[in-house]
Short mmCIF file of C-alpha atoms in Angstrom, two decimals:
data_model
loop_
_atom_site.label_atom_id
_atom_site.label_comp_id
_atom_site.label_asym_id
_atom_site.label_seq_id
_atom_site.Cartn_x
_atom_site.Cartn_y
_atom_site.Cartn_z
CA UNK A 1 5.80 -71.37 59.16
CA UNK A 2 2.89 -71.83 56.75
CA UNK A 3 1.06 -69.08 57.95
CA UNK A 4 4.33 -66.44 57.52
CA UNK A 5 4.12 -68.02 54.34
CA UNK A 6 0.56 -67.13 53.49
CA UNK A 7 1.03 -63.71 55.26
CA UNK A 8 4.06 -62.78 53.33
CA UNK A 9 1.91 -63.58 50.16
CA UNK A 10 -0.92 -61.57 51.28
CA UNK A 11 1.55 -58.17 51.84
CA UNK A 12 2.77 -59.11 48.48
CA UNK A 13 -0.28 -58.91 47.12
CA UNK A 14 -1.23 -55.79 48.53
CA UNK A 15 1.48 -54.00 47.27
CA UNK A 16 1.41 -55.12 43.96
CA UNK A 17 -2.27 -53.72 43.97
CA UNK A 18 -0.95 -50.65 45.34
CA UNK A 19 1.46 -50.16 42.87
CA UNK A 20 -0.82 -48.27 40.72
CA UNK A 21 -1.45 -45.62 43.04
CA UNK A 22 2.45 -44.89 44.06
CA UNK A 23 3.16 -41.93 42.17
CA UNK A 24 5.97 -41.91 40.23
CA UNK A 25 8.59 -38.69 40.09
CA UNK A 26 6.95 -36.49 37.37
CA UNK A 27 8.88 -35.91 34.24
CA UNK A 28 8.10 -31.84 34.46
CA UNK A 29 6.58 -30.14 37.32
CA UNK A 30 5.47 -27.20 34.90
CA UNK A 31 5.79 -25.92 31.56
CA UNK A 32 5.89 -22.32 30.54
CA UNK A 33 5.47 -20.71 26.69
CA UNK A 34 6.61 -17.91 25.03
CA UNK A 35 5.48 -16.86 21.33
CA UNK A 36 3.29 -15.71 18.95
CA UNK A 37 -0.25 -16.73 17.40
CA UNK A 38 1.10 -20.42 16.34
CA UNK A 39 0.91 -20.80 20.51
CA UNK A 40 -1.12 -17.80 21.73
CA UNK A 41 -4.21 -19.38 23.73
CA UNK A 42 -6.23 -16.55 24.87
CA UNK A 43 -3.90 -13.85 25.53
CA UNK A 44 -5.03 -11.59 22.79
CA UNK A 45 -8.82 -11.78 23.71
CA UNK A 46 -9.24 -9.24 25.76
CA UNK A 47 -6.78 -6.71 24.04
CA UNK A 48 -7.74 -4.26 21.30
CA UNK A 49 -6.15 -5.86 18.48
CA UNK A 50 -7.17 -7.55 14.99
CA UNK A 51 -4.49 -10.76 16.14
CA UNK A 52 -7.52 -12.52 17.95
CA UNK A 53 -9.47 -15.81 17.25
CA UNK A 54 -11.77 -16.55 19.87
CA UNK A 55 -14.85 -16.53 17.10
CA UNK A 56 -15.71 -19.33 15.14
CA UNK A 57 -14.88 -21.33 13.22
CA UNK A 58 -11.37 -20.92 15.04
CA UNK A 59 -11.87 -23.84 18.26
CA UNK A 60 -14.31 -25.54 15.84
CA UNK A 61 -12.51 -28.94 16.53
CA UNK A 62 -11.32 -27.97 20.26
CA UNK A 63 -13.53 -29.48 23.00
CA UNK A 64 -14.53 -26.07 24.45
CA UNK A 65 -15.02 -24.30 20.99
CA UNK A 66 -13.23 -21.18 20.40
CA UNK A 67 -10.62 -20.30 23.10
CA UNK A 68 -8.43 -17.73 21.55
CA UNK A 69 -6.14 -20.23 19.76
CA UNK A 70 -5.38 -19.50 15.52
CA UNK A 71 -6.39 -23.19 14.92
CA UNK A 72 -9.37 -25.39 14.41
CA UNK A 73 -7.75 -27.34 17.33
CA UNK A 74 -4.74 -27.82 19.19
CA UNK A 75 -1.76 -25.66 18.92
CA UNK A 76 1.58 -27.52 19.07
CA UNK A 77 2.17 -26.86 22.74
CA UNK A 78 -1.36 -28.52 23.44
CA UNK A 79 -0.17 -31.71 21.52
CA UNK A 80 3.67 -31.72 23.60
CA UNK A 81 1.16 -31.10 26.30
CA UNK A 82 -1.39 -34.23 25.88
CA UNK A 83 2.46 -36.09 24.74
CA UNK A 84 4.06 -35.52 28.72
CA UNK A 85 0.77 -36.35 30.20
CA UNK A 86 0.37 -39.10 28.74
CA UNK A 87 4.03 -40.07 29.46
CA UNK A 88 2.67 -41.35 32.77
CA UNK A 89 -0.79 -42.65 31.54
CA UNK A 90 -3.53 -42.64 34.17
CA UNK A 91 -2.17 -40.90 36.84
CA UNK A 92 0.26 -38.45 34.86
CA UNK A 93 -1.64 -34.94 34.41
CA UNK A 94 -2.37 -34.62 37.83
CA UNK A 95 1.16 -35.49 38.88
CA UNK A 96 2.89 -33.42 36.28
CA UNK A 97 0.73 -30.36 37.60
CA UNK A 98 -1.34 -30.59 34.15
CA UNK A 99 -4.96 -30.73 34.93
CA UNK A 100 -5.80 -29.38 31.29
CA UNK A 101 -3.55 -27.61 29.03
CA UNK A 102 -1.28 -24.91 30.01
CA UNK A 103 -3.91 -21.96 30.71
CA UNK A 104 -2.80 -18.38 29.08
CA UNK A 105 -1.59 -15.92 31.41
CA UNK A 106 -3.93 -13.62 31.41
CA UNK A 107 -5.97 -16.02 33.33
CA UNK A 108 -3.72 -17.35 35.32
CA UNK A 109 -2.53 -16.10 38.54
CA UNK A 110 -1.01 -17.42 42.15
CA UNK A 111 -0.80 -21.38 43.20
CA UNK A 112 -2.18 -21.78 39.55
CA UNK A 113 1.08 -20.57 38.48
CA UNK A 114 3.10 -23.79 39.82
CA UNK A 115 2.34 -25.74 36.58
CA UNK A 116 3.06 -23.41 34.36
CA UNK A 117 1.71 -20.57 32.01
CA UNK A 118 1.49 -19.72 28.40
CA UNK A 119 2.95 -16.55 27.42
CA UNK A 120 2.45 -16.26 23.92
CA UNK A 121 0.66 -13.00 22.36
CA UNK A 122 -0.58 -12.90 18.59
CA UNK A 123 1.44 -10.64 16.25
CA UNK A 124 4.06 -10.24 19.04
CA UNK A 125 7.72 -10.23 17.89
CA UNK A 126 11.39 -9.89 18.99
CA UNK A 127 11.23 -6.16 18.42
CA UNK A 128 9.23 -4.09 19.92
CA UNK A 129 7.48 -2.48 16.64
CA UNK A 130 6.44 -5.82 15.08
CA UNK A 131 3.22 -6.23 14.71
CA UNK A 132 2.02 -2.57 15.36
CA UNK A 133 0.31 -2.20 12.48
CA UNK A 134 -2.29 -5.14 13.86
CA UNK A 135 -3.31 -3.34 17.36
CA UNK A 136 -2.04 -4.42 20.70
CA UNK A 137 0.22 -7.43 21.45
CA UNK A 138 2.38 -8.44 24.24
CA UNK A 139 5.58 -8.09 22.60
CA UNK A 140 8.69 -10.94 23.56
CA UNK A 141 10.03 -8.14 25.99
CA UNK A 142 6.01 -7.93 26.87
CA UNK A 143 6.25 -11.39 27.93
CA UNK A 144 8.84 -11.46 29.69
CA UNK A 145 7.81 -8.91 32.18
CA UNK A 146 4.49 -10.76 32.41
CA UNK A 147 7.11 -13.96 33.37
CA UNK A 148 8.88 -12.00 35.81
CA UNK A 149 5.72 -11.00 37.90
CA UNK A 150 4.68 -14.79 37.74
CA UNK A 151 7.71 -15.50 39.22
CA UNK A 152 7.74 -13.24 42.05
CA UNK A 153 4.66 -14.73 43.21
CA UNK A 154 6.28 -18.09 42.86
CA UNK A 155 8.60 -17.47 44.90
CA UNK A 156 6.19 -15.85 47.65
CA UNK A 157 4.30 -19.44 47.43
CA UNK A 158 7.10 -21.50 47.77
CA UNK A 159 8.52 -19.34 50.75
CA UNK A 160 12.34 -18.65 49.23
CA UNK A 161 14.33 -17.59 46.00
CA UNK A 162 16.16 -20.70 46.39
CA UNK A 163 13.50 -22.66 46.40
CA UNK A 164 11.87 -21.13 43.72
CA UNK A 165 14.87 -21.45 41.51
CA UNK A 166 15.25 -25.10 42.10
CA UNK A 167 11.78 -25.90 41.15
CA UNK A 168 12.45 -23.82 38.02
CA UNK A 169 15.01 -25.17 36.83
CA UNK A 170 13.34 -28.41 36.75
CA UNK A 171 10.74 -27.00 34.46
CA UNK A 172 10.38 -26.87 30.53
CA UNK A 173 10.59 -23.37 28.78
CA UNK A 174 9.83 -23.01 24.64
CA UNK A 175 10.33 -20.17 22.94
CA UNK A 176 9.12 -19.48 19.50
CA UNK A 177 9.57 -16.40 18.37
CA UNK A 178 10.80 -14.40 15.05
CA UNK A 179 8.09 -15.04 12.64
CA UNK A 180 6.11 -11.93 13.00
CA UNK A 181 9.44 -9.79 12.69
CA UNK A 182 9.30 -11.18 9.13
CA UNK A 183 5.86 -11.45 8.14
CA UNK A 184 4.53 -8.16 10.10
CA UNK A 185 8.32 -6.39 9.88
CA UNK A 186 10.78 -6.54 7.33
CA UNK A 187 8.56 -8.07 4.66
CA UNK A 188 5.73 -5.18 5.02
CA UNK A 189 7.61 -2.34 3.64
CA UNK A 190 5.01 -0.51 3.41
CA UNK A 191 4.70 -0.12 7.00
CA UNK A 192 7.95 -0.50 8.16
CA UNK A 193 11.79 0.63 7.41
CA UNK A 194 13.90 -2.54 8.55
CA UNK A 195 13.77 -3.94 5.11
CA UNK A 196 15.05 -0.48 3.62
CA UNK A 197 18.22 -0.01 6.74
CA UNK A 198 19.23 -3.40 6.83
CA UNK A 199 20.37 -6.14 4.45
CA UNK A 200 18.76 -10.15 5.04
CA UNK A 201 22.07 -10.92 7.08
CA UNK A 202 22.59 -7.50 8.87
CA UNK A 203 18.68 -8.23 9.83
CA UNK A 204 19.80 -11.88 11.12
CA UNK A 205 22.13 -10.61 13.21
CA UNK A 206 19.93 -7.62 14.66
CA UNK A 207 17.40 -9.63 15.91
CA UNK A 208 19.29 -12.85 17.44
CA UNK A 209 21.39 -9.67 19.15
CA UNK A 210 17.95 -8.38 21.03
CA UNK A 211 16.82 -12.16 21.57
CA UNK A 212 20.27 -13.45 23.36
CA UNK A 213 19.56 -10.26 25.45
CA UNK A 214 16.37 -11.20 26.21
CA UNK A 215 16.27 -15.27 26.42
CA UNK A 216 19.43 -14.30 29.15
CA UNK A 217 17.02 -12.52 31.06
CA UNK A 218 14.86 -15.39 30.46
CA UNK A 219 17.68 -17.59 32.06
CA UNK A 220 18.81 -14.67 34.54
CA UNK A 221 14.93 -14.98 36.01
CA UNK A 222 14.92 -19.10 36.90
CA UNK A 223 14.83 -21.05 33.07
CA UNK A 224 17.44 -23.79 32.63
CA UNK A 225 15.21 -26.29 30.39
CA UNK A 226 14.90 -24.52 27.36
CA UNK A 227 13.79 -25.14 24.06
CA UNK A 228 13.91 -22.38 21.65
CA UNK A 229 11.96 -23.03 18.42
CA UNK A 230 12.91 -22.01 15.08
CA UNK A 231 10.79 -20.12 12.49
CA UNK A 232 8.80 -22.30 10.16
CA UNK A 233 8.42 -21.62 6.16
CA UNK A 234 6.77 -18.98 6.48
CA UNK A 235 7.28 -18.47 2.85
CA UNK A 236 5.23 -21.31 2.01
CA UNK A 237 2.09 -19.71 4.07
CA UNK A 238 -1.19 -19.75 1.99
CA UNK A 239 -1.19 -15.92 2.48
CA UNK A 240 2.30 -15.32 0.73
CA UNK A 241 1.76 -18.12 -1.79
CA UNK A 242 -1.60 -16.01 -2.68
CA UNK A 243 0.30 -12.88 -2.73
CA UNK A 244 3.65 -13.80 -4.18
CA UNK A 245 3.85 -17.14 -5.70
CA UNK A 246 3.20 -17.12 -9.41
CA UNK A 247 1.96 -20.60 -9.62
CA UNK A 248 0.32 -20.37 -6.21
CA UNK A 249 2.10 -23.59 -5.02
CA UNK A 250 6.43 -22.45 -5.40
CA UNK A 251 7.07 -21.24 -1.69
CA UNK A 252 8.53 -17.74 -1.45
CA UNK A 253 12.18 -18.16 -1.51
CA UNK A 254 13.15 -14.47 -0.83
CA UNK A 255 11.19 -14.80 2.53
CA UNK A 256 12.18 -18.30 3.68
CA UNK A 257 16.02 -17.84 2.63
CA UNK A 258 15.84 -14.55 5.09
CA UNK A 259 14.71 -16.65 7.90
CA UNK A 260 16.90 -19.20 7.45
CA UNK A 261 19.80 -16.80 8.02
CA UNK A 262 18.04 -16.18 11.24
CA UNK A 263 17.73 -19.96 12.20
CA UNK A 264 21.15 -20.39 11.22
CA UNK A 265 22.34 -18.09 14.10
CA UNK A 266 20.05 -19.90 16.59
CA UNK A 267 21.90 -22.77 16.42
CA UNK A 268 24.80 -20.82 18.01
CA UNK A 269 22.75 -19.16 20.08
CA UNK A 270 21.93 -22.31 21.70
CA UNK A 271 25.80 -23.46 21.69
CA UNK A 272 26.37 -20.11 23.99
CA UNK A 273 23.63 -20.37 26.31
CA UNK A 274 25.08 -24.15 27.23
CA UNK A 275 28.33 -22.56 28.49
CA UNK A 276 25.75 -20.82 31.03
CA UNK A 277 26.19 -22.97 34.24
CA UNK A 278 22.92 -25.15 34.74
CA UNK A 279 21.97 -25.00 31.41
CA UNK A 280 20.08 -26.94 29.02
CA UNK A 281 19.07 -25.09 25.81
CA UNK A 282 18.28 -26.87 22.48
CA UNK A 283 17.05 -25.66 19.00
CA UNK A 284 13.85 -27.31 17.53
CA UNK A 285 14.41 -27.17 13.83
CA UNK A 286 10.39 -25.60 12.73
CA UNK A 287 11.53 -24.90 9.00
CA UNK A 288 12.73 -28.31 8.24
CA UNK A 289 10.41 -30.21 9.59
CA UNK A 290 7.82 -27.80 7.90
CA UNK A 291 9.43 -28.58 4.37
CA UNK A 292 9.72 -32.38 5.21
CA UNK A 293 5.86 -32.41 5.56
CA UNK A 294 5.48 -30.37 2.68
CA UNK A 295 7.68 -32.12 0.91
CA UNK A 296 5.85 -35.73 1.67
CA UNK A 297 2.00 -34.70 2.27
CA UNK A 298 0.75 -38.45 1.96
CA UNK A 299 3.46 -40.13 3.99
CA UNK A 300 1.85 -37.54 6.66
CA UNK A 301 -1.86 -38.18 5.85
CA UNK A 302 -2.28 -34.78 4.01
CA UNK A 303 -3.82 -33.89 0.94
CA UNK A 304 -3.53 -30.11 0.77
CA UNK A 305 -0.42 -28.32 1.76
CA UNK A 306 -1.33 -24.81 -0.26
CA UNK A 307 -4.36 -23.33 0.66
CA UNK A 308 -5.80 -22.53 4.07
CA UNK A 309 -8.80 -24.62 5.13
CA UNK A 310 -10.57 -21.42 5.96
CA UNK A 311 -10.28 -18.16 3.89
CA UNK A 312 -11.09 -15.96 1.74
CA UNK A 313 -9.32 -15.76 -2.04
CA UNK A 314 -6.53 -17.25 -3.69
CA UNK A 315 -5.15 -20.25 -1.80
CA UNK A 316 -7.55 -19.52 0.95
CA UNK A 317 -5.20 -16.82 1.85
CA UNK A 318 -6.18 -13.22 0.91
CA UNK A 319 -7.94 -12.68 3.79
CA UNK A 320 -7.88 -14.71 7.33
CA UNK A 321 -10.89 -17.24 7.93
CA UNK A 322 -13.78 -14.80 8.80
CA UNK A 323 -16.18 -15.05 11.64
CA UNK A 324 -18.77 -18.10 11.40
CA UNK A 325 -17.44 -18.60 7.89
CA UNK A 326 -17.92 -22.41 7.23
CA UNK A 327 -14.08 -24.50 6.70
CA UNK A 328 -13.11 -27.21 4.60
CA UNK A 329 -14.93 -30.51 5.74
CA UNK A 330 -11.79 -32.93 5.39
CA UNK A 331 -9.64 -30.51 7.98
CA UNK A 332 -7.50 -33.48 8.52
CA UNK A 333 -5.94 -34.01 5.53
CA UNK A 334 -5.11 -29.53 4.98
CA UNK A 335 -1.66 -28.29 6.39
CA UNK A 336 -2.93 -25.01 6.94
CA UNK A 337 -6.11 -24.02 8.58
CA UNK A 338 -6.52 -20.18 7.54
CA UNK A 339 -3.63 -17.56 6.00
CA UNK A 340 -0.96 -18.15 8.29
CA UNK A 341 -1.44 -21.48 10.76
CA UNK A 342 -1.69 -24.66 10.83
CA UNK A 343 -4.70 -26.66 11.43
CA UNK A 344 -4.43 -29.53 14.27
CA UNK A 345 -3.10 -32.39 12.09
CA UNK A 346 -0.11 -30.26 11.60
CA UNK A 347 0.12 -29.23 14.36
CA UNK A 348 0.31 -32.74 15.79
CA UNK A 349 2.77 -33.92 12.97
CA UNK A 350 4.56 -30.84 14.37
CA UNK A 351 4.19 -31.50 18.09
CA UNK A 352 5.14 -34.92 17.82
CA UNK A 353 8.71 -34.36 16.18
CA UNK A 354 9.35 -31.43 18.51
CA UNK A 355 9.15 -33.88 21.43
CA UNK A 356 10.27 -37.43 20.06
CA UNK A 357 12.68 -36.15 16.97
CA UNK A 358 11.90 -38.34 13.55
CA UNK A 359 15.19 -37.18 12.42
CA UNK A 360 18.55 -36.60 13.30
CA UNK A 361 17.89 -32.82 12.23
CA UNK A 362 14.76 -32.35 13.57
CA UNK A 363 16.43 -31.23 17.26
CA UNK A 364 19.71 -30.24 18.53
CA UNK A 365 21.33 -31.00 20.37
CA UNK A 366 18.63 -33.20 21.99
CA UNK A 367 14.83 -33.02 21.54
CA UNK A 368 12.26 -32.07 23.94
CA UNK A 369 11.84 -35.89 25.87
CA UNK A 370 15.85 -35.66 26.51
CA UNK A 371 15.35 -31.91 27.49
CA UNK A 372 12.41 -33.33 29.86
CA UNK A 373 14.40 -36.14 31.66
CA UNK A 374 17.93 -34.03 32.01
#
């Protein structure tokens, strides 16, 4: 009897010890990204276009240097990224399918394709003109050719559509896109008409019209997990502060009311899509948590919420950071790291509320951790 006793014990034992090593369902098997620079992580490299930073100082703080990504570090993706992972501690990249972050597309095809791929161009917009004036871009209707191929050769590695589907609609899908048919669009009249045919409003309504059509066939090709990310204050951007702020600190209200008529319509966007059968849309509010942090710098460890940490002219934001063009020693504590993006502190203050929401409007109806265990 004693020695069941002491052999029951010892099994015990070893499974406790072996606990560790039982790997536990993964809370997303793969994560795929759609968007613009504020994401793009190599995409633009190889294209003909000004929309590139793989020079320094852009990647100055990144542990590879510069990879393509408008930031002296992580993007926001790269922080929900390192958030999952880390979800599971020790043994979660591997079992989520993240070895490293989620590798650009343009670098990524077959079995690499099962965790997931980033999308996301530079200057690329909901229309297919946005952006022209910058060189090439993989546009949102770009993209989502680019998505369609990767999954055709999904479903040739997992043997079946049905498969294929199934493991798809397990997986997270953010798309942030919009800012570019502002800021390189209807706010560059100059260059382009839209602001000339179409009121703020009749502009809303335009583009959430081409992006239902094409987050459906976003949803008609596999995506049930998706988070669709509003613009930020892009009215607040060192670059239009420098240009159009008389104080170089008011944010641009012309610009940011215009794309919060946009937002505004995302919302009930996201309402439609959850009539779809399967799905699980939400809207990740990117202009208010924007003006929270600008509106409470030290509560978020920042000092400077005006000026880029790298540029040229007023506010840092005349002109982009320039190649090996030395940045702003205390990067932690700027908002922005050149004209347009953020540097990686906001982009983790960013990150973080995108996945775990601070506030009740931060995410709705659920942020992305809900999205992740639905």
């Amino acid at each position: 009897m004693l020695g069941q006793k002491k052999c029951l014990l010892l099994s015990l034992l070893l499974l406790f010890a072996l606990l560790p090593l039982v790997s536990p369902a993964p809370q997303v098997p793969c994560y795929f990204i759609f968007g613009d620079s504020l994401v793009d992580n190599g995409n633009n490299n190889d294209i003909a276009s000004l929309a590139r930073a793989n020079y320094l100082p852009y990647g100055i703080d990144f542990p590879s240097g510069p990879t393509g990504r408008f930031s002296n570090g992580l993007t926001t993706v790269d922080v929900i990224v390192e958030i999952i992972a880390s979800f599971y501690q020790n043994f979660a990249a591997e079992l989520l399918g993240f070895d490293d972050y989620i590798p650009p597309y343009a670098n990524t095809r077959g079995q690499a394709l099962l965790g997931g791929a980033n999308f996301a161009s530079a200057a690329a917009g909901i229309r297919e003109e946005t952006g022209a004036q910058l060189g090439g871009r993989i546009s949102f209707g770009g993209q989502l050719q680019n998505y369609i191929q990767a999954v055709q050769q999904i479903v040739q590695i997992l043997g079946d559509e049905d498969t294929a589907a199934n493991y798809l609609s397990k997986c997270i899908f953010s798309v942030g896109m919009g800012s570019n048919d502002y800021l390189n669009n209807y706010f560059m009249p100059v260059v382009y008409s839209t602001s000339r045919q179409y009121t703020p409003a009749q502009y809303g309504d335009v583009l959430i019209e081409q992006y239902s059509q094409q987050i459906r066939t976003l949803y008609d090709n596999g995506a049930r997990k998706v988070a669709v990310i509003g613009v930020g204050q892009v009215g607040c951007s060192p670059n239009e502060l420098a240009q159009q702020s008389s104080d170089g600190v008011t944010c641009v209200e012309t610009m940011n009311s215009a794309i919060q008529l946009f937002n505004n319509r995302l919302i009930n966007l996201v309402n439609q899509f959850n009539n779809l059968d399967g799905a699980h849309f939400t809207f990740i509010n990117g202009f208010g948590i924007f003006q929270d942090i600008i509106s409470h710098p030290a509560a978020n460890g920042l000092t400077v919420t005006n000026r880029g940490c790298c540029g040229v002219g007023r506010n840092n934001g005349q002109i982009t950071c320039l190649p090996e063009q030395t940045p702003c020693a205390n990067r932690k504590e700027y908002l922005f790291w050149d004209a347009f993006h953020p540097t990686e502190a906001g982009n983790i203050l960013i990150g973080r509320r995108s996945y775990r929401a601070q506030s009740s409007s931060d995410a709705y109806p659920m942020d992305l951790q809900h999205l992740a265990q639905i």
